[in-house]
Tab-separated table of C-alpha atoms in Angstrom:
chain	number	residue	atom	x	y	z
C	243	MET	CA	11.499	-11.236	-4.860
C	244	THR	CA	9.514	-9.268	-2.280
C	245	ASN	CA	7.548	-6.368	-3.727
C	246	LEU	CA	9.266	-3.359	-2.180
C	247	PHE	CA	6.192	-1.216	-2.781
C	248	ASP	CA	3.680	-3.542	-1.126
C	249	LEU	CA	1.969	-1.882	1.856
C	250	THR	CA	-0.171	-4.843	2.900
C	251	GLY	CA	-0.784	-4.716	6.643
C	252	LYS	CA	0.557	-1.164	7.024
C	253	LYS	CA	-1.451	1.472	8.877
C	254	ALA	CA	-1.357	4.989	7.464
C	255	VAL	CA	-2.526	8.420	8.574
C	256	ILE	CA	-3.031	11.287	6.142
C	257	ALA	CA	-3.540	14.789	7.518
C	258	GLY	CA	-5.264	16.922	4.904
C	259	ALA	CA	-7.236	14.337	2.957
C	260	SER	CA	-10.675	15.819	2.347
C	261	SER	CA	-9.887	17.056	-1.168
C	262	GLY	CA	-7.245	17.368	-3.876
C	263	ILE	CA	-4.007	15.424	-3.751
C	264	GLY	CA	-4.763	14.142	-0.246
C	265	VAL	CA	-7.659	12.128	-1.658
C	266	GLN	CA	-5.392	10.769	-4.395
C	267	PHE	CA	-2.831	9.731	-1.786
C	268	ALA	CA	-5.472	7.970	0.317
C	269	GLU	CA	-6.725	5.992	-2.658
C	270	MET	CA	-3.195	5.084	-3.735
C	271	LEU	CA	-2.153	3.853	-0.272
C	272	ALA	CA	-5.340	1.809	0.062
C	273	GLY	CA	-4.733	0.352	-3.386
C	274	GLN	CA	-1.264	-0.748	-2.293
C	275	GLY	CA	-2.652	-2.568	0.736
C	276	ALA	CA	-2.672	-0.063	3.597
C	277	ASP	CA	-5.483	0.714	6.004
C	278	VAL	CA	-5.863	4.494	6.073
C	279	ALA	CA	-7.103	7.066	8.577
C	280	ILE	CA	-7.863	10.380	6.893
C	281	LEU	CA	-7.869	13.640	8.850
C	282	ALA	CA	-9.169	17.112	8.036
C	283	ARG	CA	-11.386	19.851	9.443
C	284	ARG	CA	-14.384	19.085	7.205
C	285	TYR	CA	-15.847	15.831	8.438
C	286	ASP	CA	-18.637	15.600	5.851
C	287	LYS	CA	-16.103	15.657	3.023
C	288	LEU	CA	-13.874	13.169	4.835
C	289	ALA	CA	-16.768	10.764	5.324
C	290	ALA	CA	-17.625	10.954	1.627
C	291	VAL	CA	-13.999	10.274	0.662
C	292	ALA	CA	-13.794	7.316	3.054
C	293	GLU	CA	-17.011	5.866	1.667
C	294	GLU	CA	-15.894	6.248	-1.933
C	295	ILE	CA	-12.458	4.703	-1.425
C	296	GLY	CA	-13.865	2.041	0.876
C	297	ALA	CA	-16.298	0.964	-1.819
C	298	LYS	CA	-13.415	0.611	-4.271
C	299	TYR	CA	-11.215	-1.311	-1.809
C	300	PRO	CA	-13.657	-3.073	0.552
C	301	GLU	CA	-10.875	-5.147	2.072
C	302	ARG	CA	-9.219	-2.005	3.417
C	303	ARG	CA	-10.240	0.041	6.455
C	304	MET	CA	-10.854	3.743	5.811
C	305	ILE	CA	-11.441	5.853	8.916
C	306	PRO	CA	-12.442	9.544	8.700
C	307	ILE	CA	-11.438	11.647	11.723
C	308	GLN	CA	-12.160	15.342	12.112
C	309	CYS	CA	-9.014	17.220	13.111
C	310	ASP	CA	-7.636	20.738	12.783
C	311	VAL	CA	-3.854	20.345	12.635
C	312	ARG	CA	-3.423	23.811	14.142
C	313	LYS	CA	-4.863	22.513	17.424
C	314	GLU	CA	-2.663	20.207	19.493
C	315	ASP	CA	-5.557	18.899	21.584
C	316	GLN	CA	-7.385	17.789	18.441
C	317	ILE	CA	-4.260	16.039	17.144
C	318	ILE	CA	-3.813	14.183	20.423
C	319	GLU	CA	-7.418	12.984	20.251
C	320	ALA	CA	-7.136	12.029	16.569
C	321	VAL	CA	-3.981	9.989	17.179
C	322	ARG	CA	-5.693	8.248	20.095
C	323	LYS	CA	-8.595	7.282	17.836
C	324	VAL	CA	-6.231	5.935	15.187
C	325	MET	CA	-4.312	3.910	17.746
C	326	ASP	CA	-7.556	2.509	19.164
C	327	ALA	CA	-8.629	1.457	15.683
C	328	PHE	CA	-5.324	0.281	14.178
C	329	GLY	CA	-3.033	-0.404	17.134
C	330	GLN	CA	-0.101	1.198	15.325
C	331	ILE	CA	0.841	3.874	12.808
C	332	ASP	CA	3.409	2.901	10.187
C	333	ILE	CA	3.009	5.802	7.773
C	334	LEU	CA	2.276	9.482	8.455
C	335	LEU	CA	1.613	11.770	5.521
C	336	ASN	CA	1.504	15.436	6.523
C	337	ASN	CA	-0.450	16.979	3.659
C	338	ALA	CA	-2.657	19.650	5.280
C	339	GLY	CA	-2.056	23.025	3.687
C	340	VAL	CA	-3.432	26.422	2.784
C	341	VAL	CA	-2.032	29.242	0.652
C	342	ASP	CA	-2.428	33.017	0.368
C	343	ALA	CA	-1.352	35.168	-2.561
C	344	VAL	CA	-0.961	38.587	-0.959
C	345	PRO	CA	2.026	40.973	-1.243
C	346	VAL	CA	3.924	41.226	2.029
C	347	GLU	CA	2.995	44.893	2.448
C	348	ALA	CA	-0.688	43.939	2.497
C	349	LEU	CA	-0.375	40.619	4.326
C	350	GLU	CA	-2.248	40.684	7.627
C	351	GLU	CA	-0.749	38.998	10.674
C	352	GLU	CA	-3.799	36.759	11.049
C	353	ALA	CA	-3.435	35.526	7.455
C	354	TRP	CA	0.294	34.904	7.964
C	355	ASP	CA	-0.427	32.895	11.110
C	356	ARG	CA	-3.122	30.855	9.371
C	357	VAL	CA	-0.688	29.645	6.700
C	358	LEU	CA	2.278	29.076	9.015
C	359	ASP	CA	0.138	27.316	11.621
C	360	THR	CA	-1.436	24.976	9.077
C	361	ASP	CA	1.465	24.314	6.743
C	362	LEU	CA	4.377	24.225	9.190
C	363	LYS	CA	3.187	23.985	12.792
C	364	GLY	CA	0.728	21.276	11.753
C	365	VAL	CA	3.608	19.164	10.422
C	366	PHE	CA	5.477	19.599	13.694
C	367	LEU	CA	2.480	18.740	15.890
C	368	MET	CA	1.387	15.703	13.869
C	369	SER	CA	4.944	14.376	13.804
C	370	LYS	CA	5.367	15.000	17.523
C	371	HIS	CA	2.408	12.866	18.514
C	372	VAL	CA	2.862	10.064	15.965
C	373	ILE	CA	6.610	9.649	16.184
C	374	ARG	CA	6.484	8.554	19.820
C	375	GLN	CA	4.887	5.204	19.020
C	376	MET	CA	7.051	4.846	15.902
C	377	LYS	CA	10.097	5.249	18.129
C	378	GLU	CA	8.864	2.523	20.481
C	379	ARG	CA	8.337	0.128	17.560
C	380	LYS	CA	11.571	1.227	15.827
C	381	TYR	CA	9.766	1.677	12.539
C	382	GLY	CA	8.052	4.548	10.788
C	383	LYS	CA	7.652	6.425	7.538
C	384	ILE	CA	6.909	10.158	7.696
C	385	ILE	CA	6.246	12.018	4.460
C	386	ASN	CA	5.755	15.780	4.426
C	387	THR	CA	4.202	17.739	1.594
C	388	ALA	CA	6.534	20.652	0.921
C	389	SER	CA	6.560	22.588	-2.370
C	390	MET	CA	8.866	23.871	-5.051
C	391	LEU	CA	8.006	27.267	-3.511
C	392	GLY	CA	9.904	26.210	-0.413
C	393	LEU	CA	13.031	26.392	-2.557
C	394	THR	CA	12.182	28.974	-5.208
C	395	ALA	CA	10.108	32.153	-5.362
C	396	SER	CA	7.493	33.394	-7.788
C	397	ALA	CA	7.699	36.803	-9.424
C	398	SER	CA	4.063	36.719	-10.551
C	399	VAL	CA	2.284	35.290	-7.488
C	400	PRO	CA	3.199	36.733	-4.046
C	401	THR	CA	2.933	33.594	-1.878
C	402	HIS	CA	5.261	34.866	0.839
C	403	SER	CA	3.730	33.093	3.835
C	404	TYR	CA	3.441	29.846	1.860
C	405	ASN	CA	7.080	30.099	0.728
C	406	ALA	CA	8.192	30.610	4.318
C	407	ALA	CA	6.118	27.692	5.600
C	408	LYS	CA	7.230	25.250	2.907
C	409	GLY	CA	10.866	26.267	3.280
C	410	GLY	CA	10.427	25.456	6.956
C	411	VAL	CA	8.928	22.076	6.116
C	412	ILE	CA	11.950	21.184	3.999
C	413	HIS	CA	14.394	21.961	6.789
C	414	LEU	CA	12.189	20.474	9.518
C	415	THR	CA	12.189	17.289	7.451
C	416	ARG	CA	15.995	17.229	7.520
C	417	GLY	CA	16.217	17.889	11.237
C	418	VAL	CA	13.665	15.303	12.328
C	419	ALA	CA	15.201	12.767	9.937
C	420	ALA	CA	18.637	13.247	11.478
C	421	THR	CA	17.318	12.828	15.020
C	422	TYR	CA	15.186	9.739	14.477
C	423	ALA	CA	17.101	7.736	11.865
C	424	LYS	CA	18.628	5.573	14.604
C	425	TYR	CA	15.116	4.462	15.581
C	426	GLY	CA	14.294	3.049	12.163
C	427	ILE	CA	12.197	6.080	11.199
C	428	THR	CA	12.626	7.765	7.832
C	429	VAL	CA	11.413	11.318	7.270
C	430	ASN	CA	11.205	12.658	3.733
C	431	ALA	CA	9.254	15.232	1.754
C	432	ILE	CA	7.778	15.717	-1.671
C	433	GLY	CA	8.059	19.084	-3.390
C	434	PRO	CA	5.224	19.451	-5.907
C	435	SER	CA	5.124	22.242	-8.423
C	436	LEU	CA	1.781	23.279	-9.892
C	437	PHE	CA	-0.987	20.716	-9.430
C	438	ARG	CA	-4.667	21.577	-9.677
C	439	SER	CA	-6.489	21.337	-6.359
C	440	GLU	CA	-9.058	23.151	-4.279
C	441	MET	CA	-6.206	25.063	-2.636
C	442	THR	CA	-4.483	26.207	-5.843
C	443	GLU	CA	-7.524	26.789	-8.051
C	444	ASN	CA	-7.954	30.496	-7.299
C	445	THR	CA	-4.363	31.434	-6.529
C	446	LEU	CA	-1.863	29.506	-8.653
C	447	PHE	CA	-4.184	28.499	-11.504
C	448	THR	CA	-5.015	32.018	-12.614
C	449	GLU	CA	-4.556	32.732	-16.318
C	450	GLN	CA	-1.517	34.923	-15.664
C	451	ALA	CA	0.184	32.467	-13.307
C	452	LEU	CA	-0.482	29.487	-15.568
C	453	LYS	CA	0.834	31.271	-18.642
C	454	MET	CA	4.037	32.178	-16.818
C	455	TYR	CA	4.428	28.690	-15.390
C	456	ASN	CA	4.007	26.936	-18.749
C	457	ALA	CA	6.501	29.296	-20.364
C	458	VAL	CA	9.212	28.609	-17.791
C	459	CYS	CA	8.674	24.981	-16.752
C	460	PRO	CA	10.853	22.652	-18.880
C	461	MET	CA	7.907	20.270	-19.404
C	462	GLY	CA	5.669	23.202	-20.316
C	463	ARG	CA	2.656	22.100	-18.259
C	464	PRO	CA	1.363	21.637	-14.708
C	465	GLY	CA	1.345	18.228	-13.052
C	466	ASN	CA	-1.438	15.777	-13.852
C	467	PRO	CA	-3.535	13.842	-11.320
C	468	GLY	CA	-1.590	10.850	-10.018
C	469	GLU	CA	1.867	12.138	-10.920
C	470	LEU	CA	2.758	12.597	-7.237
C	471	ASN	CA	1.730	9.080	-6.268
C	472	GLY	CA	4.998	7.390	-7.224
C	473	ALA	CA	7.079	9.677	-5.023
C	474	VAL	CA	4.745	9.206	-2.047
C	475	LEU	CA	4.692	5.428	-2.510
C	476	TYR	CA	8.485	5.306	-2.646
C	477	PHE	CA	8.799	7.155	0.660
C	478	ALA	CA	5.936	5.179	2.278
C	479	SER	CA	7.343	1.783	1.349
C	480	ASP	CA	10.428	-0.232	2.188
C	481	ALA	CA	11.879	0.769	-1.179
C	482	SER	CA	13.154	3.887	0.639
C	483	SER	CA	14.622	2.050	3.647
C	484	TYR	CA	17.985	3.839	3.257
C	485	THR	CA	16.614	7.232	2.222
C	486	THR	CA	15.905	9.922	4.796
C	487	GLY	CA	15.929	13.711	5.095
C	488	GLN	CA	15.331	14.160	1.372
C	489	THR	CA	12.910	16.353	-0.553
C	490	LEU	CA	11.956	14.947	-3.936
C	491	PHE	CA	10.780	17.742	-6.233
C	492	VAL	CA	8.045	16.521	-8.562
C	493	ASP	CA	7.977	19.661	-10.640
C	494	GLY	CA	8.407	19.030	-14.346
C	495	GLY	CA	11.968	20.306	-14.027
C	496	TRP	CA	11.077	23.695	-12.522
C	497	THR	CA	13.764	23.673	-9.835
C	498	ILE	CA	16.602	22.656	-12.176
C	499	ILE	CA	16.612	25.926	-14.089
């Protein structure tokens, strides 16, 4: 029987892959057989990630490309480079994200725009410029990183702009999925809860926030490294050929209570 999770020969793009879970996703996709282009603003970190994963999977191509997902011109150029290198894009993982923990009364417009532009507009722009060639080929897998905070709120950490952006990602996922399903393109999202990363270290991993999270989460702990990989692999592979517009919450049960 064909391995539904085999990605051999697939070409993937990950936006937001210079640190944290983006690096884990890049290594997982390469390990399953995909060639991977990794995008982020910090090229030095990207190059180091590509070198490290490339050394582990020398048969796979790892391409670092500097790109700020808030800038459409940079996305257009990044997609061109990927197409020149790979000839196609089968998998797009929109993972770029930032977070602020500021009460709405003190939240500056510039800070609001930074989060919404990165976490929501970046998903729109990346999808816009990748989906065109997916539509022509009648095949594509788009996976968006949403969050449990796109569905729920936090009483202890005021992540208002992040909540708004991730709620938008969840509904954007549904809308794009509905439009492009007839072209053989699936669009889904993962909704992580608390996972340690460069982004969450100083906002969601404070002593107060962690204590509250552990007390409420049914599993009583944050997510561990690698525990998002299965959900991403499902959506990236042909195992999810009849699944689209869904957000899979990988949250230790947080959103069920």
